[in-house]
Amino acid sequence: MTGQTTPTAGPQEAGATDRPGLVMEGVGLRHGDGAETVQALDDVDLVVRPGELAAIVGPSGAGKSSLLAVAGGLARPDQGTVTLAGVDLTAAGGRARAKLRREHVGFVFQSGNLIPALSAVDQLRLPMRFRPRRARSGRDPLALLEDVGMAGKADRRPHQLSGGERQRVGIARALVTEPSVLLVDEPTAALDRARSHEIVRLLAREAGQYGVAAIMVTHDHDVLEHCDTVYEMIDGRLTALA
Ligand SMILES: Nc1ncnc2c1ncn2[C@@H]1O[C@H](COP(=O)(O)OP(=O)(O)OP(=O)(O)O)[C@@H](O)[C@H]1O
Ligand SMILES: [Mg+2]
């Protein structure tokens, strides 16, 4: 069932022409070969508008991380198209895809994936140095840390931060280059209830305020109230729930 995957109205129509968000159409992805193949994504249609936070729930092995990998140009689908910021990712070559990724995609991984030797503010400065020359100017690292409630701990390294604080820095780092699309895999897996709500509220607020099309994978049904749209993934097939 993929007919219901187009949300009726994004929360932020403004900016839609500037950054058209993410569009996936008829996307299929198979892992492995021979008898061992798994259809990780099966005819997936998904539209995430600028400013919208979409949640994806579903059992382990359903294909949720595979969807994020394809949406962000880390994996190339066998079928269908992925359009990001108005550009067809699936038609782009390896180098063009890498450039699109650097310029338009922010990833937040479950662990936060911070670099142990760098302070919080330096985690944000690093991706700014690797931007393509004509990319957007980016956000000010210290102001962004302030935005996510981490300004007071800008000089701390990851081991001096709690799990929730590391997640905040990871989110800030993904946003510092002003991506069109933010992809977040299980941001609350290691957090208690109160912190989980804080993190997802933060994602919704940043997406809405900066016109980012955001997708969050989660097992946590508790936090879905902060999301604009909710999808369920089962055996590679995506269905709209709300
Ligand atoms: N590189 C790979 N090679 C072969 N099979 C893979 C590969 N990556 C994922 N798979 C398989 O594809 C399917 C979807 O995996 P995926 O990681 O997308 O699931 P998921 O929904 O994110 O699960 P979880 O909730 O456990 O993280 C699974 O059956 C998995 O075993
Ligand atoms: Mg996963």
PDB file of C-alpha atoms and ligand atoms in Angstrom:
ATOM      1  CA  MET A   1       0.000   0.000   0.000  1.00  0.00           C
ATOM      2  CA  THR A   2       1.664   3.148  -1.137  1.00  0.00           C
ATOM      3  CA  GLY A   3      -1.254   5.240  -2.317  1.00  0.00           C
ATOM      4  CA  GLN A   4      -1.582   7.368   0.803  1.00  0.00           C
ATOM      5  CA  THR A   5       1.969   8.562   1.119  1.00  0.00           C
ATOM      6  CA  THR A   6       1.537  12.146  -0.023  1.00  0.00           C
ATOM      7  CA  PRO A   7       0.784  14.446   2.895  1.00  0.00           C
ATOM      8  CA  THR A   8      -2.007  16.877   2.142  1.00  0.00           C
ATOM      9  CA  ALA A   9      -0.241  19.987   3.399  1.00  0.00           C
ATOM     10  CA  GLY A  10       3.233  20.561   4.702  1.00  0.00           C
ATOM     11  CA  PRO A  11       3.441  22.781   7.756  1.00  0.00           C
ATOM     12  CA  GLN A  12       5.575  25.303   5.902  1.00  0.00           C
ATOM     13  CA  GLU A  13       4.562  26.000   2.349  1.00  0.00           C
ATOM     14  CA  ALA A  14       6.880  28.995   2.289  1.00  0.00           C
ATOM     15  CA  GLY A  15      10.317  28.066   1.008  1.00  0.00           C
ATOM     16  CA  ALA A  16       8.933  25.134  -0.944  1.00  0.00           C
ATOM     17  CA  THR A  17      10.146  26.541  -4.233  1.00  0.00           C
ATOM     18  CA  ASP A  18      13.551  27.267  -2.787  1.00  0.00           C
ATOM     19  CA  ARG A  19      13.952  23.799  -1.305  1.00  0.00           C
ATOM     20  CA  PRO A  20      11.475  21.266  -2.657  1.00  0.00           C
ATOM     21  CA  GLY A  21      12.233  18.708   0.050  1.00  0.00           C
ATOM     22  CA  LEU A  22      12.407  15.011  -0.675  1.00  0.00           C
ATOM     23  CA  VAL A  23      10.432  12.964  -3.179  1.00  0.00           C
ATOM     24  CA  MET A  24      10.765   9.184  -3.560  1.00  0.00           C
ATOM     25  CA  GLU A  25       8.782   7.447  -6.282  1.00  0.00           C
ATOM     26  CA  GLY A  26       8.470   3.718  -6.850  1.00  0.00           C
ATOM     27  CA  VAL A  27      11.721   3.060  -5.017  1.00  0.00           C
ATOM     28  CA  GLY A  28      12.965  -0.511  -4.810  1.00  0.00           C
ATOM     29  CA  LEU A  29      16.153  -1.772  -3.188  1.00  0.00           C
ATOM     30  CA  ARG A  30      17.397  -5.340  -3.020  1.00  0.00           C
ATOM     31  CA  HIS A  31      20.269  -6.411  -0.761  1.00  0.00           C
ATOM     32  CA  GLY A  32      22.477  -9.408  -1.504  1.00  0.00           C
ATOM     33  CA  ASP A  33      22.397 -11.715  -4.524  1.00  0.00           C
ATOM     34  CA  GLY A  34      21.260 -15.192  -5.600  1.00  0.00           C
ATOM     35  CA  ALA A  35      19.058 -17.052  -3.136  1.00  0.00           C
ATOM     36  CA  GLU A  36      20.032 -14.688  -0.345  1.00  0.00           C
ATOM     37  CA  THR A  37      18.384 -11.528  -1.624  1.00  0.00           C
ATOM     38  CA  VAL A  38      16.226  -9.355   0.594  1.00  0.00           C
ATOM     39  CA  GLN A  39      13.783  -6.844  -0.842  1.00  0.00           C
ATOM     40  CA  ALA A  40      14.645  -4.081   1.636  1.00  0.00           C
ATOM     41  CA  LEU A  41      12.470  -1.478  -0.125  1.00  0.00           C
ATOM     42  CA  ASP A  42       9.450  -2.417  -2.215  1.00  0.00           C
ATOM     43  CA  ASP A  43       7.782   0.228  -4.382  1.00  0.00           C
ATOM     44  CA  VAL A  44       8.180   3.021  -1.838  1.00  0.00           C
ATOM     45  CA  ASP A  45       6.530   6.398  -2.502  1.00  0.00           C
ATOM     46  CA  LEU A  46       7.241   9.200  -0.068  1.00  0.00           C
ATOM     47  CA  VAL A  47       7.038  12.989  -0.142  1.00  0.00           C
ATOM     48  CA  VAL A  48       8.484  15.041   2.696  1.00  0.00           C
ATOM     49  CA  ARG A  49       7.966  18.768   2.350  1.00  0.00           C
ATOM     50  CA  PRO A  50      10.242  21.518   3.645  1.00  0.00           C
ATOM     51  CA  GLY A  51       9.480  22.101   7.309  1.00  0.00           C
ATOM     52  CA  GLU A  52       7.888  18.693   7.798  1.00  0.00           C
ATOM     53  CA  LEU A  53       9.039  16.048  10.276  1.00  0.00           C
ATOM     54  CA  ALA A  54       7.999  12.570   9.084  1.00  0.00           C
ATOM     55  CA  ALA A  55       8.332   9.556  11.366  1.00  0.00           C
ATOM     56  CA  ILE A  56       8.854   5.986  10.208  1.00  0.00           C
ATOM     57  CA  VAL A  57       8.041   3.127  12.553  1.00  0.00           C
ATOM     58  CA  GLY A  58       8.156  -0.609  11.945  1.00  0.00           C
ATOM     59  CA  PRO A  59       9.745  -3.860  13.062  1.00  0.00           C
ATOM     60  CA  SER A  60      13.455  -4.626  13.011  1.00  0.00           C
ATOM     61  CA  GLY A  61      14.644  -5.575   9.534  1.00  0.00           C
ATOM     62  CA  ALA A  62      11.674  -3.878   7.836  1.00  0.00           C
ATOM     63  CA  GLY A  63      13.893  -1.588   5.746  1.00  0.00           C
ATOM     64  CA  LYS A  64      13.816   1.683   7.700  1.00  0.00           C
ATOM     65  CA  SER A  65      17.570   2.327   7.694  1.00  0.00           C
ATOM     66  CA  SER A  66      17.680   1.246   4.054  1.00  0.00           C
ATOM     67  CA  LEU A  67      15.143   3.947   3.269  1.00  0.00           C
ATOM     68  CA  LEU A  68      17.314   6.591   4.955  1.00  0.00           C
ATOM     69  CA  ALA A  69      20.381   5.374   3.055  1.00  0.00           C
ATOM     70  CA  VAL A  70      18.566   5.692  -0.269  1.00  0.00           C
ATOM     71  CA  ALA A  71      16.954   9.035   0.651  1.00  0.00           C
ATOM     72  CA  GLY A  72      20.368  10.500   1.456  1.00  0.00           C
ATOM     73  CA  GLY A  73      22.166   9.089  -1.576  1.00  0.00           C
ATOM     74  CA  LEU A  74      24.300   6.633   0.408  1.00  0.00           C
ATOM     75  CA  ALA A  75      22.719   3.708  -1.457  1.00  0.00           C
ATOM     76  CA  ARG A  76      21.435   3.660  -4.988  1.00  0.00           C
ATOM     77  CA  PRO A  77      18.003   2.098  -5.496  1.00  0.00           C
ATOM     78  CA  ASP A  78      17.425  -0.636  -8.113  1.00  0.00           C
ATOM     79  CA  GLN A  79      14.122   0.936  -9.074  1.00  0.00           C
ATOM     80  CA  GLY A  80      12.414   4.294  -8.910  1.00  0.00           C
ATOM     81  CA  THR A  81      13.666   7.816  -8.388  1.00  0.00           C
ATOM     82  CA  VAL A  82      14.768   9.977  -5.480  1.00  0.00           C
ATOM     83  CA  THR A  83      14.590  13.741  -5.921  1.00  0.00           C
ATOM     84  CA  LEU A  84      16.363  15.885  -3.394  1.00  0.00           C
ATOM     85  CA  ALA A  85      16.315  19.668  -3.457  1.00  0.00           C
ATOM     86  CA  GLY A  86      14.893  19.439  -6.967  1.00  0.00           C
ATOM     87  CA  VAL A  87      17.719  17.237  -8.267  1.00  0.00           C
ATOM     88  CA  ASP A  88      17.254  13.608  -9.338  1.00  0.00           C
ATOM     89  CA  LEU A  89      19.728  11.743  -7.134  1.00  0.00           C
ATOM     90  CA  THR A  90      19.232   8.501  -9.007  1.00  0.00           C
ATOM     91  CA  ALA A  91      20.347  10.028 -12.294  1.00  0.00           C
ATOM     92  CA  ALA A  92      23.474  11.571 -10.741  1.00  0.00           C
ATOM     93  CA  GLY A  93      26.871   9.886 -10.931  1.00  0.00           C
ATOM     94  CA  GLY A  94      28.943   8.997  -7.872  1.00  0.00           C
ATOM     95  CA  ARG A  95      30.692  12.342  -7.564  1.00  0.00           C
ATOM     96  CA  ALA A  96      27.569  14.377  -8.166  1.00  0.00           C
ATOM     97  CA  ARG A  97      25.769  12.281  -5.573  1.00  0.00           C
ATOM     98  CA  ALA A  98      28.529  12.864  -3.042  1.00  0.00           C
ATOM     99  CA  LYS A  99      28.330  16.604  -3.674  1.00  0.00           C
ATOM    100  CA  LEU A 100      24.545  16.617  -3.287  1.00  0.00           C
ATOM    101  CA  ARG A 101      24.959  14.711  -0.070  1.00  0.00           C
ATOM    102  CA  ARG A 102      27.477  17.155   1.379  1.00  0.00           C
ATOM    103  CA  GLU A 103      25.439  20.135   0.310  1.00  0.00           C
ATOM    104  CA  HIS A 104      21.871  19.028   0.970  1.00  0.00           C
ATOM    105  CA  VAL A 105      21.755  16.117   3.411  1.00  0.00           C
ATOM    106  CA  GLY A 106      22.260  15.977   7.164  1.00  0.00           C
ATOM    107  CA  PHE A 107      22.526  12.551   8.784  1.00  0.00           C
ATOM    108  CA  VAL A 108      22.114  11.882  12.482  1.00  0.00           C
ATOM    109  CA  PHE A 109      23.074   8.377  13.506  1.00  0.00           C
ATOM    110  CA  GLN A 110      21.898   6.520  16.565  1.00  0.00           C
ATOM    111  CA  SER A 111      25.151   6.906  18.483  1.00  0.00           C
ATOM    112  CA  GLY A 112      25.490  10.576  17.617  1.00  0.00           C
ATOM    113  CA  ASN A 113      28.679   9.537  15.802  1.00  0.00           C
ATOM    114  CA  LEU A 114      30.748  12.342  17.229  1.00  0.00           C
ATOM    115  CA  ILE A 115      34.515  12.516  16.880  1.00  0.00           C
ATOM    116  CA  PRO A 116      36.026  11.759  20.318  1.00  0.00           C
ATOM    117  CA  ALA A 117      38.859  14.291  20.150  1.00  0.00           C
ATOM    118  CA  LEU A 118      36.732  17.305  19.189  1.00  0.00           C
ATOM    119  CA  SER A 119      34.798  19.697  21.399  1.00  0.00           C
ATOM    120  CA  ALA A 120      31.103  20.228  20.696  1.00  0.00           C
ATOM    121  CA  VAL A 121      31.668  23.435  18.770  1.00  0.00           C
ATOM    122  CA  ASP A 122      34.489  21.900  16.714  1.00  0.00           C
ATOM    123  CA  GLN A 123      32.166  19.011  15.736  1.00  0.00           C
ATOM    124  CA  LEU A 124      30.072  21.697  14.016  1.00  0.00           C
ATOM    125  CA  ARG A 125      33.017  23.576  12.522  1.00  0.00           C
ATOM    126  CA  LEU A 126      34.351  20.478  10.789  1.00  0.00           C
ATOM    127  CA  PRO A 127      31.576  19.907   8.205  1.00  0.00           C
ATOM    128  CA  MET A 128      31.638  23.648   7.426  1.00  0.00           C
ATOM    129  CA  ARG A 129      35.197  23.224   6.168  1.00  0.00           C
ATOM    130  CA  PHE A 130      34.248  20.500   3.717  1.00  0.00           C
ATOM    131  CA  ARG A 131      31.367  22.256   2.050  1.00  0.00           C
ATOM    132  CA  PRO A 132      31.361  22.746  -1.700  1.00  0.00           C
ATOM    133  CA  ARG A 133      32.493  26.282  -2.477  1.00  0.00           C
ATOM    134  CA  ARG A 134      29.134  27.537  -3.688  1.00  0.00           C
ATOM    135  CA  ALA A 135      27.071  25.951  -0.943  1.00  0.00           C
ATOM    136  CA  ARG A 136      24.822  27.986   1.339  1.00  0.00           C
ATOM    137  CA  SER A 137      26.741  29.988   3.898  1.00  0.00           C
ATOM    138  CA  GLY A 138      25.715  27.740   6.765  1.00  0.00           C
ATOM    139  CA  ARG A 139      24.677  28.525  10.314  1.00  0.00           C
ATOM    140  CA  ASP A 140      26.898  29.906  13.020  1.00  0.00           C
ATOM    141  CA  PRO A 141      28.112  26.940  15.107  1.00  0.00           C
ATOM    142  CA  LEU A 142      27.838  28.689  18.479  1.00  0.00           C
ATOM    143  CA  ALA A 143      24.403  30.134  17.736  1.00  0.00           C
ATOM    144  CA  LEU A 144      23.221  26.713  16.638  1.00  0.00           C
ATOM    145  CA  LEU A 145      24.566  25.095  19.815  1.00  0.00           C
ATOM    146  CA  GLU A 146      22.617  27.729  21.716  1.00  0.00           C
ATOM    147  CA  ASP A 147      19.523  26.747  19.733  1.00  0.00           C
ATOM    148  CA  VAL A 148      19.807  23.137  20.834  1.00  0.00           C
ATOM    149  CA  GLY A 149      20.515  24.110  24.443  1.00  0.00           C
ATOM    150  CA  MET A 150      24.219  23.256  24.340  1.00  0.00           C
ATOM    151  CA  ALA A 151      25.887  26.669  24.302  1.00  0.00           C
ATOM    152  CA  GLY A 152      27.165  26.217  27.846  1.00  0.00           C
ATOM    153  CA  LYS A 153      28.935  22.986  26.887  1.00  0.00           C
ATOM    154  CA  ALA A 154      30.444  24.043  23.571  1.00  0.00           C
ATOM    155  CA  ASP A 155      33.961  23.206  24.750  1.00  0.00           C
ATOM    156  CA  ARG A 156      33.187  19.731  26.036  1.00  0.00           C
ATOM    157  CA  ARG A 157      34.252  16.591  24.244  1.00  0.00           C
ATOM    158  CA  PRO A 158      31.766  13.738  23.649  1.00  0.00           C
ATOM    159  CA  HIS A 159      32.886  11.684  26.675  1.00  0.00           C
ATOM    160  CA  GLN A 160      32.075  14.668  28.868  1.00  0.00           C
ATOM    161  CA  LEU A 161      28.472  14.759  27.645  1.00  0.00           C
ATOM    162  CA  SER A 162      25.386  12.681  28.409  1.00  0.00           C
ATOM    163  CA  GLY A 163      23.704  10.561  25.721  1.00  0.00           C
ATOM    164  CA  GLY A 164      20.998  13.159  25.194  1.00  0.00           C
ATOM    165  CA  GLU A 165      23.551  15.951  24.984  1.00  0.00           C
ATOM    166  CA  ARG A 166      25.556  14.014  22.415  1.00  0.00           C
ATOM    167  CA  GLN A 167      22.364  13.583  20.394  1.00  0.00           C
ATOM    168  CA  ARG A 168      21.807  17.340  20.522  1.00  0.00           C
ATOM    169  CA  VAL A 169      25.314  17.998  19.251  1.00  0.00           C
ATOM    170  CA  GLY A 170      24.819  15.367  16.530  1.00  0.00           C
ATOM    171  CA  ILE A 171      21.611  17.096  15.436  1.00  0.00           C
ATOM    172  CA  ALA A 172      23.291  20.497  15.484  1.00  0.00           C
ATOM    173  CA  ARG A 173      26.174  19.147  13.419  1.00  0.00           C
ATOM    174  CA  ALA A 174      23.744  17.760  10.841  1.00  0.00           C
ATOM    175  CA  LEU A 175      22.023  21.151  10.601  1.00  0.00           C
ATOM    176  CA  VAL A 176      25.056  23.450  10.480  1.00  0.00           C
ATOM    177  CA  THR A 177      25.454  23.237   6.694  1.00  0.00           C
ATOM    178  CA  GLU A 178      21.750  24.163   6.213  1.00  0.00           C
ATOM    179  CA  PRO A 179      20.719  20.890   4.591  1.00  0.00           C
ATOM    180  CA  SER A 180      17.487  20.540   2.605  1.00  0.00           C
ATOM    181  CA  VAL A 181      16.928  17.093   4.067  1.00  0.00           C
ATOM    182  CA  LEU A 182      17.627  15.777   7.567  1.00  0.00           C
ATOM    183  CA  LEU A 183      17.730  11.997   8.105  1.00  0.00           C
ATOM    184  CA  VAL A 184      17.688  10.730  11.663  1.00  0.00           C
ATOM    185  CA  ASP A 185      17.966   7.067  12.647  1.00  0.00           C
ATOM    186  CA  GLU A 186      16.614   6.139  16.097  1.00  0.00           C
ATOM    187  CA  PRO A 187      17.617   9.323  17.922  1.00  0.00           C
ATOM    188  CA  THR A 188      15.926   8.353  21.176  1.00  0.00           C
ATOM    189  CA  ALA A 189      16.929   4.694  21.464  1.00  0.00           C
ATOM    190  CA  ALA A 190      19.289   5.309  24.387  1.00  0.00           C
ATOM    191  CA  LEU A 191      17.308   8.052  26.111  1.00  0.00           C
ATOM    192  CA  ASP A 192      14.741   8.204  28.877  1.00  0.00           C
ATOM    193  CA  ARG A 193      11.206   9.385  28.267  1.00  0.00           C
ATOM    194  CA  ALA A 194      11.660  13.055  29.092  1.00  0.00           C
ATOM    195  CA  ARG A 195      14.810  13.384  26.988  1.00  0.00           C
ATOM    196  CA  SER A 196      13.228  11.506  24.107  1.00  0.00           C
ATOM    197  CA  HIS A 197      10.403  14.025  23.980  1.00  0.00           C
ATOM    198  CA  GLU A 198      12.893  16.898  24.149  1.00  0.00           C
ATOM    199  CA  ILE A 199      14.931  15.538  21.254  1.00  0.00           C
ATOM    200  CA  VAL A 200      11.956  14.957  18.970  1.00  0.00           C
ATOM    201  CA  ARG A 201      10.458  18.348  19.830  1.00  0.00           C
ATOM    202  CA  LEU A 202      13.823  19.841  18.944  1.00  0.00           C
ATOM    203  CA  LEU A 203      13.825  18.038  15.582  1.00  0.00           C
ATOM    204  CA  ALA A 204      10.302  19.230  14.802  1.00  0.00           C
ATOM    205  CA  ARG A 205      11.150  22.803  15.756  1.00  0.00           C
ATOM    206  CA  GLU A 206      14.378  22.971  13.749  1.00  0.00           C
ATOM    207  CA  ALA A 207      12.720  21.390  10.709  1.00  0.00           C
ATOM    208  CA  GLY A 208       9.787  23.803  10.867  1.00  0.00           C
ATOM    209  CA  GLN A 209      11.840  26.905  11.514  1.00  0.00           C
ATOM    210  CA  TYR A 210      14.470  26.272   8.850  1.00  0.00           C
ATOM    211  CA  GLY A 211      12.308  24.585   6.211  1.00  0.00           C
ATOM    212  CA  VAL A 212      14.125  21.271   6.386  1.00  0.00           C
ATOM    213  CA  ALA A 213      12.423  18.083   5.168  1.00  0.00           C
ATOM    214  CA  ALA A 214      13.141  15.684   8.033  1.00  0.00           C
ATOM    215  CA  ILE A 215      12.676  11.936   8.398  1.00  0.00           C
ATOM    216  CA  MET A 216      13.092  10.207  11.739  1.00  0.00           C
ATOM    217  CA  VAL A 217      13.143   6.443  12.181  1.00  0.00           C
ATOM    218  CA  THR A 218      11.957   5.378  15.623  1.00  0.00           C
ATOM    219  CA  HIS A 219      10.685   2.474  17.679  1.00  0.00           C
ATOM    220  CA  ASP A 220       9.272   4.923  20.175  1.00  0.00           C
ATOM    221  CA  HIS A 221       5.532   5.435  19.603  1.00  0.00           C
ATOM    222  CA  ASP A 222       5.469   7.856  22.494  1.00  0.00           C
ATOM    223  CA  VAL A 223       7.174  10.629  20.515  1.00  0.00           C
ATOM    224  CA  LEU A 224       5.013  10.417  17.390  1.00  0.00           C
ATOM    225  CA  GLU A 225       2.803  13.225  18.681  1.00  0.00           C
ATOM    226  CA  HIS A 226       5.563  15.718  17.772  1.00  0.00           C
ATOM    227  CA  CYS A 227       5.729  14.534  14.147  1.00  0.00           C
ATOM    228  CA  ASP A 228       3.720  15.932  11.241  1.00  0.00           C
ATOM    229  CA  THR A 229       3.276  12.612   9.461  1.00  0.00           C
ATOM    230  CA  VAL A 230       3.741   8.981  10.487  1.00  0.00           C
ATOM    231  CA  TYR A 231       4.511   6.034   8.224  1.00  0.00           C
ATOM    232  CA  GLU A 232       4.848   2.363   8.941  1.00  0.00           C
ATOM    233  CA  MET A 233       7.373   0.169   7.188  1.00  0.00           C
ATOM    234  CA  ILE A 234       6.722  -3.573   6.988  1.00  0.00           C
ATOM    235  CA  ASP A 235       8.736  -5.917   4.770  1.00  0.00           C
ATOM    236  CA  GLY A 236      10.013  -3.005   2.690  1.00  0.00           C
ATOM    237  CA  ARG A 237       6.579  -1.524   2.062  1.00  0.00           C
ATOM    238  CA  LEU A 238       5.684   1.921   3.357  1.00  0.00           C
ATOM    239  CA  THR A 239       2.168   2.926   4.433  1.00  0.00           C
ATOM    240  CA  ALA A 240       0.937   6.254   5.774  1.00  0.00           C
ATOM    241  CA  LEU A 241      -0.541   5.992   9.280  1.00  0.00           C
ATOM    242  CA  ALA A 242      -1.290   9.638  10.004  1.00  0.00           C
TER     243      ALA A 242
HETATM  244  N1  LIG B   1      24.267  -4.549   3.412  1.00  0.00           N
HETATM  245  C1  LIG B   1      23.318  -5.470   3.485  1.00  0.00           C
HETATM  246  N2  LIG B   1      23.438  -6.683   2.859  1.00  0.00           N
HETATM  247  C2  LIG B   1      22.472  -7.597   2.921  1.00  0.00           C
HETATM  248  N3  LIG B   1      21.312  -7.419   3.562  1.00  0.00           N
HETATM  249  C3  LIG B   1      21.126  -6.258   4.201  1.00  0.00           C
HETATM  250  C4  LIG B   1      22.110  -5.224   4.210  1.00  0.00           C
HETATM  251  N4  LIG B   1      21.633  -4.170   4.925  1.00  0.00           N
HETATM  252  C5  LIG B   1      20.417  -4.534   5.352  1.00  0.00           C
HETATM  253  N5  LIG B   1      20.105  -5.781   4.926  1.00  0.00           N
HETATM  254  C6  LIG B   1      18.831  -6.475   5.134  1.00  0.00           C
HETATM  255  O1  LIG B   1      17.802  -5.666   4.620  1.00  0.00           O
HETATM  256  C7  LIG B   1      16.653  -5.676   5.451  1.00  0.00           C
HETATM  257  C8  LIG B   1      16.333  -4.276   5.918  1.00  0.00           C
HETATM  258  O2  LIG B   1      17.387  -3.817   6.775  1.00  0.00           O
HETATM  259  P1  LIG B   1      17.336  -2.385   7.485  1.00  0.00           P
HETATM  260  O3  LIG B   1      18.640  -2.185   8.156  1.00  0.00           O
HETATM  261  O4  LIG B   1      16.920  -1.381   6.501  1.00  0.00           O
HETATM  262  O5  LIG B   1      16.170  -2.638   8.570  1.00  0.00           O
HETATM  263  P2  LIG B   1      15.637  -1.683   9.731  1.00  0.00           P
HETATM  264  O6  LIG B   1      14.173  -1.520   9.515  1.00  0.00           O
HETATM  265  O7  LIG B   1      16.456  -0.468   9.807  1.00  0.00           O
HETATM  266  O8  LIG B   1      15.861  -2.593  11.037  1.00  0.00           O
HETATM  267  P3  LIG B   1      16.270  -2.138  12.544  1.00  0.00           P
HETATM  268  O9  LIG B   1      15.001  -1.614  13.169  1.00  0.00           O
HETATM  269  O10 LIG B   1      16.693  -3.423  13.164  1.00  0.00           O
HETATM  270  O11 LIG B   1      17.360  -1.133  12.464  1.00  0.00           O
HETATM  271  C9  LIG B   1      16.987  -6.665   6.575  1.00  0.00           C
HETATM  272  O12 LIG B   1      16.463  -7.923   6.224  1.00  0.00           O
HETATM  273  C10 LIG B   1      18.499  -6.680   6.605  1.00  0.00           C
HETATM  274  O13 LIG B   1      18.974  -7.923   7.064  1.00  0.00           O
HETATM  275 MG    MG B   2      17.764   0.328  11.226  1.00  0.00          MG
END
